[in-house]
Amino acid sequence: MNLSELLKNLRTEEIIGGTDVEITGLSTDSRLTKSGNLFFCYKGCNHDSHNDIAEAVQKGAAAVICERKLNCNITQIITAKGREQIAPAARAFYGFADKKLKIIAVTGTNGKTTTTYMLESIFKAAGKKTGVIGTLGVSYGGVFISPELTTPDPIYLHSVFADMVAAGTEYVFMEVSAHALYFDKINGIRFETGIFTNCTQDHLDFFKNMREYSECKKLLFKEGRCRRAVINSDDALGVALLSEVKGAMSYGIDNPADVFAVNVRESIEGISFVLNLFDSLYEVKLNLTALHNVYNAMAAAACAKLCGLEIGVIAKGLLGLKSVPGRLEHIAKYNGAEIFVDFAHTPDGLEKSLQSLKKLCKGKLYCLFGCGGNRDKLKRPLMGAVAAKYADFCILTSDNPRFEDPYDIIRDIEEGIKSSGRQYVTVTERDVATEYAINLLADGDILLVAGKGGEQYQEIAGIKHSYNDNTVIKNIIG
């Protein structure tokens, strides 16, 4: 693509050099830059890529978008905010592939992954060709790509959209994180529907306070970004959004809503309820348990109905979803006890999962979990307090300690447990802790292994070691 054509879609302040330059690709990493690439420079939170221009030129960059004049011999396009130009440049370079897809965005602290999987199952039941982008990776048309970020960076994201279009994909269900909204990763995309699940404490290592975090979540619903909105009326931020977003549809159980559920019945095997979908009633069954999955199902059903699908097809699609990797996933029955793996890594997420399992537990409820290193420290004692409130016994262990000492993380969690008087042990090695917990189980007990969900790694001192809770559990029980 010629640089002059690409620049028609960008905001520029000054251009130094010629624009009749052929661009072969886009790059934000000087180490990965290739001949003919347009390289982006901007000042980030921890790194200023203007310092990498020499390497980018050496690797063959043909032009650079930057925030200040640089000492280099390639065309420079100077702009106020380099990062803001990445998304529009990526859209243009990949032929505005996003316009050829019907994209549904899901944002919220918890429930994003499950909601996208429910939507995928529903639309497949309706005979549609679908794609999913999120925490568990990218999938479409028989292709699966391992995950890196919940919402991919714009260059990769739009390249995926282009591949999806080539594969004949019609609908895409993608998770949109608060970080993606903050860093303008989705700028320019016109979503068919935006879904809001909930907003509870998380990522305060980055956003500093809940007000900043909440305001960032609201960015998905700014005017012109979503054709339709589906919002949780039982969430405080959801209530605020419903008063601000024109024409938004609501779902909930406790507060009045356009879509709601009654006669909810939970069991280990799954959950059933009567769904009122815009005044149409239908008996719905899920293979997933826990009340929060009723909320996820209502969000998915509301979205599907607004997209023109019939309630019978929607119910069929919901029933067709057998499980979501690491989302309150029933892994095994052992010694008369049930074992679940869950991604719950926030106080609210852990509370909802334990609350649901407590209602189903006939014996003792065990909770094994840790907290991620170099992330929100304030939530650690809160998660300890939640675990102590619902579980009969807690096993504290490592999650992804990253560059922190696992013992320091566990000590932070302990602060929330000690005052409760609840019994607990600490076992730093996660696989050893898991085996210890499994050996405690007796008939009627339930073990929740929380925090990592479907992750395929454990990050320690900057290295990602192969690790999966599901695999470890199955190896232990044979």
Tab-separated table of C-alpha atoms in Angstrom:
chain	number	residue	atom	x	y	z
A	1	MET	CA	0.000	0.000	0.000
A	2	ASN	CA	1.302	3.444	-0.870
A	3	LEU	CA	2.067	5.711	2.081
A	4	SER	CA	0.164	8.596	0.474
A	5	GLU	CA	-3.017	6.498	0.496
A	6	LEU	CA	-2.487	5.388	4.077
A	7	LEU	CA	-2.016	8.981	5.261
A	8	LYS	CA	-5.526	9.906	4.099
A	9	ASN	CA	-6.817	8.041	7.176
A	10	LEU	CA	-4.443	9.589	9.739
A	11	ARG	CA	-4.144	12.867	11.629
A	12	THR	CA	-0.773	14.475	10.913
A	13	GLU	CA	0.913	17.740	11.860
A	14	GLU	CA	4.018	17.718	9.664
A	15	ILE	CA	5.544	15.476	7.014
A	16	ILE	CA	9.290	15.404	6.405
A	17	GLY	CA	10.235	13.617	3.204
A	18	GLY	CA	8.304	12.085	0.325
A	19	THR	CA	5.068	10.137	0.657
A	20	ASP	CA	5.298	8.152	-2.591
A	21	VAL	CA	6.634	5.198	-0.596
A	22	GLU	CA	5.400	1.620	-0.792
A	23	ILE	CA	4.484	0.246	2.657
A	24	THR	CA	4.760	-3.529	3.073
A	25	GLY	CA	3.572	-3.755	6.675
A	26	LEU	CA	3.160	-1.982	10.012
A	27	SER	CA	5.379	-2.313	13.073
A	28	THR	CA	5.522	-1.051	16.653
A	29	ASP	CA	8.520	-3.208	17.659
A	30	SER	CA	11.886	-2.256	16.166
A	31	ARG	CA	13.178	-5.798	16.737
A	32	LEU	CA	10.457	-7.234	14.487
A	33	THR	CA	10.484	-4.497	11.851
A	34	LYS	CA	10.937	-5.670	8.244
A	35	SER	CA	11.938	-4.023	4.989
A	36	GLY	CA	9.316	-1.546	3.794
A	37	ASN	CA	7.468	-1.314	7.122
A	38	LEU	CA	5.871	1.810	8.541
A	39	PHE	CA	7.250	2.105	12.072
A	40	PHE	CA	5.293	3.770	14.910
A	41	CYS	CA	7.016	5.764	17.654
A	42	TYR	CA	5.247	6.883	20.828
A	43	LYS	CA	5.972	7.409	24.493
A	44	GLY	CA	4.453	4.538	26.454
A	45	CYS	CA	4.092	3.885	30.160
A	46	ASN	CA	7.488	2.205	30.505
A	47	HIS	CA	9.243	2.748	27.189
A	48	ASP	CA	9.713	5.443	24.550
A	49	SER	CA	10.012	3.807	21.125
A	50	HIS	CA	11.476	6.991	19.634
A	51	ASN	CA	14.711	5.624	21.094
A	52	ASP	CA	14.413	2.590	18.819
A	53	ILE	CA	14.382	4.437	15.497
A	54	ALA	CA	17.984	3.533	14.618
A	55	GLU	CA	17.234	-0.185	14.911
A	56	ALA	CA	13.988	0.185	12.955
A	57	VAL	CA	15.813	1.965	10.115
A	58	GLN	CA	18.569	-0.648	10.184
A	59	LYS	CA	15.900	-3.367	9.825
A	60	GLY	CA	14.484	-1.612	6.764
A	61	ALA	CA	11.690	0.706	7.931
A	62	ALA	CA	10.536	2.850	4.993
A	63	ALA	CA	8.792	5.566	7.025
A	64	VAL	CA	8.052	6.464	10.615
A	65	ILE	CA	5.112	7.988	12.459
A	66	CYS	CA	6.467	9.881	15.450
A	67	GLU	CA	5.653	12.543	18.027
A	68	ARG	CA	8.809	14.611	17.467
A	69	LYS	CA	11.427	15.150	14.753
A	70	LEU	CA	13.981	12.342	14.661
A	71	ASN	CA	17.514	12.033	13.351
A	72	CYS	CA	16.918	9.542	10.546
A	73	ASN	CA	16.942	9.420	6.736
A	74	ILE	CA	13.440	8.024	6.141
A	75	THR	CA	10.119	9.819	5.735
A	76	GLN	CA	8.793	11.154	9.038
A	77	ILE	CA	5.105	11.755	9.739
A	78	ILE	CA	4.827	13.831	12.892
A	79	THR	CA	1.614	13.619	14.931
A	80	ALA	CA	0.531	14.627	18.427
A	81	LYS	CA	-0.107	11.081	19.659
A	82	GLY	CA	1.617	8.259	17.825
A	83	ARG	CA	-0.291	5.496	19.586
A	84	GLU	CA	-3.659	6.909	18.440
A	85	GLN	CA	-2.638	6.512	14.796
A	86	ILE	CA	-1.969	2.762	14.997
A	87	ALA	CA	-5.610	1.612	14.872
A	88	PRO	CA	-6.691	3.792	11.913
A	89	ALA	CA	-3.512	2.884	10.030
A	90	ALA	CA	-4.116	-0.826	10.650
A	91	ARG	CA	-7.739	-0.547	9.526
A	92	ALA	CA	-6.704	1.091	6.274
A	93	PHE	CA	-3.748	-1.206	5.602
A	94	TYR	CA	-5.925	-4.315	5.972
A	95	GLY	CA	-8.641	-2.966	3.703
A	96	PHE	CA	-11.126	-2.013	6.431
A	97	ALA	CA	-11.868	-5.700	6.979
A	98	ASP	CA	-13.785	-4.843	10.151
A	99	LYS	CA	-16.508	-3.222	8.006
A	100	LYS	CA	-17.125	-6.572	6.301
A	101	LEU	CA	-17.798	-8.342	9.613
A	102	LYS	CA	-20.550	-8.060	12.203
A	103	ILE	CA	-18.533	-7.596	15.386
A	104	ILE	CA	-19.999	-7.933	18.877
A	105	ALA	CA	-17.913	-6.514	21.733
A	106	VAL	CA	-18.116	-7.718	25.342
A	107	THR	CA	-16.578	-5.683	28.154
A	108	GLY	CA	-16.669	-6.071	31.942
A	109	THR	CA	-14.525	-7.329	34.781
A	110	ASN	CA	-15.915	-10.857	34.737
A	111	GLY	CA	-17.922	-12.950	32.284
A	112	LYS	CA	-16.416	-11.724	29.007
A	113	THR	CA	-14.990	-15.069	27.888
A	114	THR	CA	-18.053	-17.154	28.767
A	115	THR	CA	-20.386	-14.667	27.092
A	116	THR	CA	-18.397	-14.778	23.833
A	117	TYR	CA	-18.412	-18.591	23.908
A	118	MET	CA	-22.171	-18.604	24.482
A	119	LEU	CA	-22.646	-16.234	21.561
A	120	GLU	CA	-20.478	-18.430	19.352
A	121	SER	CA	-22.546	-21.501	20.250
A	122	ILE	CA	-25.827	-19.667	19.627
A	123	PHE	CA	-24.826	-18.281	16.235
A	124	LYS	CA	-23.372	-21.625	15.140
A	125	ALA	CA	-26.730	-23.203	16.019
A	126	ALA	CA	-28.264	-20.631	13.684
A	127	GLY	CA	-25.921	-21.745	10.891
A	128	LYS	CA	-23.688	-18.668	10.962
A	129	LYS	CA	-19.922	-18.666	10.384
A	130	THR	CA	-18.301	-17.287	13.514
A	131	GLY	CA	-15.030	-16.154	15.063
A	132	VAL	CA	-13.965	-15.479	18.652
A	133	ILE	CA	-11.211	-13.174	19.934
A	134	GLY	CA	-10.350	-13.099	23.616
A	135	THR	CA	-8.493	-14.360	26.661
A	136	LEU	CA	-8.440	-17.971	25.457
A	137	GLY	CA	-7.158	-17.068	21.987
A	138	VAL	CA	-8.453	-16.496	18.459
A	139	SER	CA	-10.607	-19.047	16.635
A	140	TYR	CA	-12.467	-19.057	13.319
A	141	GLY	CA	-13.106	-21.507	10.485
A	142	GLY	CA	-11.096	-24.339	12.022
A	143	VAL	CA	-8.169	-22.024	12.860
A	144	PHE	CA	-6.992	-21.594	16.455
A	145	ILE	CA	-4.291	-19.135	17.535
A	146	SER	CA	-2.955	-19.204	21.100
A	147	PRO	CA	-3.699	-16.139	23.236
A	148	GLU	CA	-1.374	-13.262	24.025
A	149	LEU	CA	-3.659	-10.443	25.156
A	150	THR	CA	-7.385	-10.340	25.906
A	151	THR	CA	-7.778	-7.747	23.140
A	152	PRO	CA	-4.955	-7.960	20.566
A	153	ASP	CA	-3.008	-4.862	19.569
A	154	PRO	CA	-4.491	-3.093	16.515
A	155	ILE	CA	-2.045	-4.293	13.855
A	156	TYR	CA	-2.529	-7.938	14.766
A	157	LEU	CA	-6.258	-7.457	15.411
A	158	HIS	CA	-6.944	-6.064	11.943
A	159	SER	CA	-4.782	-8.689	10.283
A	160	VAL	CA	-6.981	-11.288	12.019
A	161	PHE	CA	-10.100	-9.517	10.781
A	162	ALA	CA	-8.730	-9.703	7.228
A	163	ASP	CA	-8.045	-13.436	7.617
A	164	MET	CA	-11.546	-13.940	9.027
A	165	VAL	CA	-13.101	-12.190	6.037
A	166	ALA	CA	-11.056	-14.387	3.682
A	167	ALA	CA	-12.325	-17.456	5.564
A	168	GLY	CA	-15.956	-16.398	5.116
A	169	THR	CA	-16.612	-15.402	8.733
A	170	GLU	CA	-19.827	-13.468	9.304
A	171	TYR	CA	-19.985	-12.736	13.053
A	172	VAL	CA	-17.080	-12.048	15.419
A	173	PHE	CA	-17.424	-12.069	19.203
A	174	MET	CA	-14.557	-10.293	20.915
A	175	GLU	CA	-13.582	-9.397	24.444
A	176	VAL	CA	-12.699	-5.745	24.921
A	177	SER	CA	-10.588	-5.080	27.989
A	178	ALA	CA	-10.318	-1.826	29.907
A	179	HIS	CA	-6.682	-1.586	28.807
A	180	ALA	CA	-7.739	-1.899	25.149
A	181	LEU	CA	-10.186	0.968	25.622
A	182	TYR	CA	-7.602	3.089	27.456
A	183	PHE	CA	-4.966	2.565	24.752
A	184	ASP	CA	-7.355	3.196	21.819
A	185	LYS	CA	-6.919	-0.318	20.407
A	186	ILE	CA	-10.449	-0.496	19.006
A	187	ASN	CA	-10.683	2.998	17.563
A	188	GLY	CA	-12.670	3.151	14.337
A	189	ILE	CA	-14.486	-0.152	14.752
A	190	ARG	CA	-18.269	0.123	14.556
A	191	PHE	CA	-19.647	-2.687	16.704
A	192	GLU	CA	-22.918	-4.387	15.872
A	193	THR	CA	-23.620	-4.684	19.619
A	194	GLY	CA	-21.734	-3.755	22.766
A	195	ILE	CA	-22.339	-5.877	25.890
A	196	PHE	CA	-21.528	-4.800	29.439
A	197	THR	CA	-21.303	-7.608	32.025
A	198	ASN	CA	-20.189	-5.964	35.294
A	199	CYS	CA	-17.550	-3.778	36.904
A	200	THR	CA	-15.822	-4.878	40.118
A	201	GLN	CA	-12.344	-4.372	41.553
A	202	ASP	CA	-9.461	-5.342	39.292
A	203	HIS	CA	-6.434	-3.750	37.585
A	204	LEU	CA	-6.017	-1.064	40.250
A	205	ASP	CA	-2.258	-1.428	39.814
A	206	PHE	CA	-2.848	0.421	36.528
A	207	PHE	CA	-6.024	2.480	36.940
A	208	LYS	CA	-5.266	3.549	40.543
A	209	ASN	CA	-8.927	3.757	41.598
A	210	MET	CA	-12.344	2.368	40.696
A	211	ARG	CA	-13.561	5.658	39.245
A	212	GLU	CA	-10.824	5.642	36.571
A	213	TYR	CA	-11.423	1.950	35.877
A	214	SER	CA	-15.197	2.468	35.562
A	215	GLU	CA	-14.852	5.470	33.283
A	216	CYS	CA	-12.624	3.427	31.015
A	217	LYS	CA	-15.237	0.658	30.733
A	218	LYS	CA	-17.803	3.250	29.684
A	219	LEU	CA	-15.700	4.183	26.641
A	220	LEU	CA	-17.069	1.191	24.711
A	221	PHE	CA	-20.470	2.868	24.711
A	222	LYS	CA	-19.512	6.361	23.656
A	223	GLU	CA	-21.684	7.720	20.873
A	224	GLY	CA	-21.177	6.119	17.481
A	225	ARG	CA	-19.157	3.143	18.652
A	226	CYS	CA	-21.954	0.528	19.039
A	227	ARG	CA	-25.148	0.238	16.997
A	228	ARG	CA	-26.853	-1.370	20.009
A	229	ALA	CA	-26.050	-1.841	23.692
A	230	VAL	CA	-26.933	-4.667	26.107
A	231	ILE	CA	-26.263	-3.756	29.741
A	232	ASN	CA	-26.481	-5.480	33.142
A	233	SER	CA	-29.124	-3.657	35.205
A	234	ASP	CA	-27.980	-5.354	38.441
A	235	ASP	CA	-24.556	-3.693	38.342
A	236	ALA	CA	-23.961	-0.183	39.689
A	237	LEU	CA	-22.033	0.959	36.611
A	238	GLY	CA	-24.630	-0.785	34.454
A	239	VAL	CA	-27.370	1.331	36.020
A	240	ALA	CA	-25.361	4.483	35.237
A	241	LEU	CA	-24.800	3.340	31.645
A	242	LEU	CA	-28.491	2.610	31.130
A	243	SER	CA	-29.256	6.222	32.005
A	244	GLU	CA	-26.592	7.504	29.608
A	245	VAL	CA	-26.710	5.193	26.570
A	246	LYS	CA	-29.648	5.980	24.304
A	247	GLY	CA	-31.767	2.937	23.380
A	248	ALA	CA	-29.768	0.485	25.506
A	249	MET	CA	-31.406	-2.852	26.362
A	250	SER	CA	-31.102	-4.229	29.897
A	251	TYR	CA	-30.826	-7.666	31.469
A	252	GLY	CA	-30.946	-8.631	35.125
A	253	ILE	CA	-32.695	-10.496	37.921
A	254	ASP	CA	-32.911	-8.130	40.888
A	255	ASN	CA	-33.772	-4.887	39.074
A	256	PRO	CA	-36.352	-4.300	36.324
A	257	ALA	CA	-34.953	-5.327	32.936
A	258	ASP	CA	-35.929	-6.027	29.322
A	259	VAL	CA	-34.508	-9.544	29.672
A	260	PHE	CA	-34.705	-11.481	32.932
A	261	ALA	CA	-34.716	-14.979	34.423
A	262	VAL	CA	-37.062	-16.651	36.909
A	263	ASN	CA	-37.308	-20.072	38.551
A	264	VAL	CA	-33.525	-20.593	38.516
A	265	ARG	CA	-32.495	-24.146	39.489
A	266	GLU	CA	-28.825	-25.007	40.094
A	267	SER	CA	-27.041	-28.362	40.238
A	268	ILE	CA	-23.539	-29.769	39.787
A	269	GLU	CA	-24.457	-30.819	36.243
A	270	GLY	CA	-25.770	-27.407	35.186
A	271	ILE	CA	-28.480	-24.840	35.602
A	272	SER	CA	-31.983	-24.244	34.237
A	273	PHE	CA	-34.306	-21.254	34.295
A	274	VAL	CA	-37.202	-19.605	32.536
A	275	LEU	CA	-35.926	-16.841	30.281
A	276	ASN	CA	-38.100	-13.814	29.594
A	277	LEU	CA	-36.572	-12.460	26.390
A	278	PHE	CA	-38.324	-9.218	25.507
A	279	ASP	CA	-41.621	-10.756	26.721
A	280	SER	CA	-41.089	-14.141	25.021
A	281	LEU	CA	-40.800	-17.007	27.548
A	282	TYR	CA	-38.619	-20.080	27.125
A	283	GLU	CA	-37.211	-22.819	29.354
A	284	VAL	CA	-33.419	-22.651	29.094
A	285	LYS	CA	-30.878	-25.222	30.231
A	286	LEU	CA	-27.116	-24.782	30.558
A	287	ASN	CA	-24.372	-27.333	31.044
A	288	LEU	CA	-22.617	-24.659	33.142
A	289	THR	CA	-23.467	-24.100	36.778
A	290	ALA	CA	-23.562	-20.935	38.959
A	291	LEU	CA	-25.893	-17.943	38.950
A	292	HIS	CA	-23.376	-15.691	37.209
A	293	ASN	CA	-23.697	-17.914	34.139
A	294	VAL	CA	-27.415	-17.096	34.053
A	295	TYR	CA	-26.350	-13.461	33.666
A	296	ASN	CA	-23.898	-14.378	30.899
A	297	ALA	CA	-26.636	-16.371	29.148
A	298	MET	CA	-29.109	-13.476	29.397
A	299	ALA	CA	-26.549	-11.090	27.887
A	300	ALA	CA	-25.826	-13.480	25.012
A	301	ALA	CA	-29.532	-14.176	24.444
A	302	ALA	CA	-30.436	-10.477	24.381
A	303	CYS	CA	-27.686	-9.770	21.866
A	304	ALA	CA	-28.679	-12.705	19.657
A	305	LYS	CA	-32.334	-11.671	19.667
A	306	LEU	CA	-31.412	-8.113	18.680
A	307	CYS	CA	-29.414	-9.609	15.811
A	308	GLY	CA	-32.576	-11.348	14.583
A	309	LEU	CA	-32.268	-14.895	15.959
A	310	GLU	CA	-35.291	-16.792	17.278
A	311	ILE	CA	-35.574	-17.764	20.934
A	312	GLY	CA	-35.701	-21.500	20.161
A	313	VAL	CA	-32.379	-21.319	18.296
A	314	ILE	CA	-30.910	-19.237	21.110
A	315	ALA	CA	-31.906	-21.857	23.719
A	316	LYS	CA	-30.513	-24.635	21.523
A	317	GLY	CA	-27.209	-22.803	21.204
A	318	LEU	CA	-26.947	-22.227	24.947
A	319	LEU	CA	-27.590	-25.895	25.669
A	320	GLY	CA	-25.026	-26.878	23.034
A	321	LEU	CA	-22.179	-25.246	24.940
A	322	LYS	CA	-20.707	-28.083	27.003
A	323	SER	CA	-18.067	-26.061	28.876
A	324	VAL	CA	-15.743	-23.079	28.670
A	325	PRO	CA	-12.089	-23.890	29.426
A	326	GLY	CA	-11.256	-22.825	32.970
A	327	ARG	CA	-14.532	-21.015	33.634
A	328	LEU	CA	-16.019	-22.847	36.618
A	329	GLU	CA	-15.227	-25.942	34.604
A	330	HIS	CA	-16.154	-29.294	36.139
A	331	ILE	CA	-12.939	-31.285	35.745
A	332	ALA	CA	-13.499	-34.558	37.557
A	333	LYS	CA	-15.222	-36.531	40.257
A	334	TYR	CA	-12.722	-38.069	42.682
A	335	ASN	CA	-13.324	-40.094	45.833
A	336	GLY	CA	-16.952	-38.969	45.802
A	337	ALA	CA	-15.943	-35.290	45.562
A	338	GLU	CA	-16.296	-32.790	42.694
A	339	ILE	CA	-13.353	-30.778	41.345
A	340	PHE	CA	-13.777	-27.458	39.519
A	341	VAL	CA	-11.263	-25.128	37.855
A	342	ASP	CA	-12.080	-21.448	37.547
A	343	PHE	CA	-10.369	-18.301	36.264
A	344	ALA	CA	-11.751	-16.317	39.238
A	345	HIS	CA	-8.948	-13.867	40.007
A	346	THR	CA	-10.899	-10.970	41.514
A	347	PRO	CA	-12.725	-10.728	44.865
A	348	ASP	CA	-16.098	-10.573	43.104
A	349	GLY	CA	-15.316	-13.434	40.726
A	350	LEU	CA	-14.085	-15.684	43.530
A	351	GLU	CA	-17.077	-14.833	45.708
A	352	LYS	CA	-19.604	-15.653	42.990
A	353	SER	CA	-18.003	-19.023	42.242
A	354	LEU	CA	-17.642	-20.030	45.898
A	355	GLN	CA	-21.150	-18.807	46.685
A	356	SER	CA	-22.588	-21.022	43.949
A	357	LEU	CA	-20.549	-24.080	44.916
A	358	LYS	CA	-21.390	-23.627	48.603
A	359	LYS	CA	-25.084	-24.100	47.784
A	360	LEU	CA	-24.306	-27.382	46.022
A	361	CYS	CA	-21.779	-28.756	48.513
A	362	LYS	CA	-22.916	-31.614	50.777
A	363	GLY	CA	-19.574	-31.965	52.534
A	364	LYS	CA	-16.640	-29.553	52.856
A	365	LEU	CA	-15.833	-26.816	50.383
A	366	TYR	CA	-12.110	-26.437	49.701
A	367	CYS	CA	-10.577	-23.459	47.888
A	368	LEU	CA	-7.087	-23.451	46.380
A	369	PHE	CA	-5.899	-20.143	44.955
A	370	GLY	CA	-3.181	-17.496	44.774
A	371	CYS	CA	-2.841	-14.015	43.302
A	372	GLY	CA	-0.796	-12.723	40.379
A	373	GLY	CA	2.459	-10.908	41.022
A	374	ASN	CA	3.104	-7.309	39.917
A	375	ARG	CA	-0.638	-6.662	39.779
A	376	ASP	CA	-3.264	-5.065	42.038
A	377	LYS	CA	-2.031	-5.782	45.590
A	378	LEU	CA	-5.114	-4.293	47.221
A	379	LYS	CA	-7.312	-7.183	46.105
A	380	ARG	CA	-5.158	-9.876	47.753
A	381	PRO	CA	-6.465	-9.559	51.340
A	382	LEU	CA	-9.980	-9.068	49.921
A	383	MET	CA	-9.731	-12.387	48.100
A	384	GLY	CA	-8.429	-13.995	51.282
A	385	ALA	CA	-11.451	-12.684	53.179
A	386	VAL	CA	-13.846	-13.953	50.492
A	387	ALA	CA	-12.288	-17.422	50.525
A	388	ALA	CA	-12.460	-17.541	54.321
A	389	LYS	CA	-16.125	-16.504	54.254
A	390	TYR	CA	-17.294	-19.363	52.017
A	391	ALA	CA	-14.711	-22.145	52.036
A	392	ASP	CA	-14.312	-24.588	54.934
A	393	PHE	CA	-10.575	-24.848	54.268
A	394	CYS	CA	-8.194	-22.809	52.090
A	395	ILE	CA	-4.957	-23.782	50.385
A	396	LEU	CA	-2.890	-20.696	49.488
A	397	THR	CA	-0.386	-21.146	46.684
A	398	SER	CA	1.281	-19.466	43.702
A	399	ASP	CA	-0.590	-18.118	40.709
A	400	ASN	CA	1.669	-16.227	38.269
A	401	PRO	CA	4.182	-14.651	40.664
A	402	ARG	CA	5.975	-12.911	37.786
A	403	PHE	CA	8.776	-10.881	39.386
A	404	GLU	CA	7.435	-10.980	42.951
A	405	ASP	CA	8.384	-13.411	45.696
A	406	PRO	CA	5.506	-15.929	46.006
A	407	TYR	CA	5.832	-15.821	49.800
A	408	ASP	CA	5.175	-12.062	49.795
A	409	ILE	CA	2.030	-12.536	47.716
A	410	ILE	CA	0.756	-15.271	50.010
A	411	ARG	CA	1.427	-13.113	53.074
A	412	ASP	CA	-0.779	-10.385	51.555
A	413	ILE	CA	-3.592	-12.910	51.027
A	414	GLU	CA	-3.204	-14.207	54.583
A	415	GLU	CA	-4.091	-10.788	55.984
A	416	GLY	CA	-7.650	-11.354	54.815
A	417	ILE	CA	-7.935	-14.831	56.277
A	418	LYS	CA	-6.325	-14.530	59.700
A	419	SER	CA	-9.024	-12.393	61.296
A	420	SER	CA	-11.712	-14.936	60.292
A	421	GLY	CA	-10.195	-17.807	62.232
A	422	ARG	CA	-10.696	-20.028	59.175
A	423	GLN	CA	-8.232	-22.897	58.808
A	424	TYR	CA	-5.783	-22.740	55.937
A	425	VAL	CA	-2.350	-23.910	54.781
A	426	THR	CA	0.244	-22.395	52.469
A	427	VAL	CA	1.957	-24.543	49.843
A	428	THR	CA	3.987	-22.412	47.448
A	429	GLU	CA	4.387	-24.925	44.600
A	430	ARG	CA	1.018	-25.006	42.837
A	431	ASP	CA	1.208	-28.612	41.656
A	432	VAL	CA	2.164	-29.805	45.141
A	433	ALA	CA	-0.660	-27.701	46.626
A	434	THR	CA	-3.117	-29.238	44.165
A	435	GLU	CA	-2.096	-32.790	45.075
A	436	TYR	CA	-2.343	-31.920	48.783
A	437	ALA	CA	-5.862	-30.522	48.287
A	438	ILE	CA	-7.047	-33.517	46.258
A	439	ASN	CA	-5.843	-35.905	48.962
A	440	LEU	CA	-8.099	-34.115	51.469
A	441	LEU	CA	-11.264	-34.849	49.512
A	442	ALA	CA	-14.016	-37.143	50.733
A	443	ASP	CA	-17.547	-38.006	49.609
A	444	GLY	CA	-19.712	-34.889	49.128
A	445	ASP	CA	-16.797	-32.426	49.140
A	446	ILE	CA	-16.050	-29.839	46.458
A	447	LEU	CA	-12.625	-28.441	45.533
A	448	LEU	CA	-12.337	-25.164	43.634
A	449	VAL	CA	-8.926	-24.556	42.035
A	450	ALA	CA	-9.078	-20.847	41.207
A	451	GLY	CA	-7.078	-18.093	39.575
A	452	LYS	CA	-5.553	-19.515	36.422
A	453	GLY	CA	-8.485	-21.136	34.656
A	454	GLY	CA	-7.555	-22.287	31.173
A	455	GLU	CA	-4.076	-20.732	31.157
A	456	GLN	CA	-1.407	-22.975	29.693
A	457	TYR	CA	1.509	-21.461	31.580
A	458	GLN	CA	2.810	-20.218	34.914
A	459	GLU	CA	4.880	-17.046	34.725
A	460	ILE	CA	7.846	-16.999	37.109
A	461	ALA	CA	10.630	-14.386	36.955
A	462	GLY	CA	9.730	-13.417	33.404
A	463	ILE	CA	9.642	-16.992	32.081
A	464	LYS	CA	6.423	-18.743	31.086
A	465	HIS	CA	6.621	-22.372	32.182
A	466	SER	CA	4.161	-24.903	30.761
A	467	TYR	CA	1.367	-25.349	33.317
A	468	ASN	CA	-2.352	-26.059	33.192
A	469	ASP	CA	-4.579	-26.725	36.227
A	470	ASN	CA	-6.787	-29.139	34.291
A	471	THR	CA	-3.820	-31.257	33.159
A	472	VAL	CA	-2.205	-31.245	36.596
A	473	ILE	CA	-5.436	-32.404	38.256
A	474	LYS	CA	-6.000	-35.210	35.761
A	475	ASN	CA	-2.415	-36.389	36.143
A	476	ILE	CA	-2.782	-36.501	39.925
A	477	ILE	CA	-6.013	-38.491	39.913
A	478	GLY	CA	-4.865	-40.718	37.035
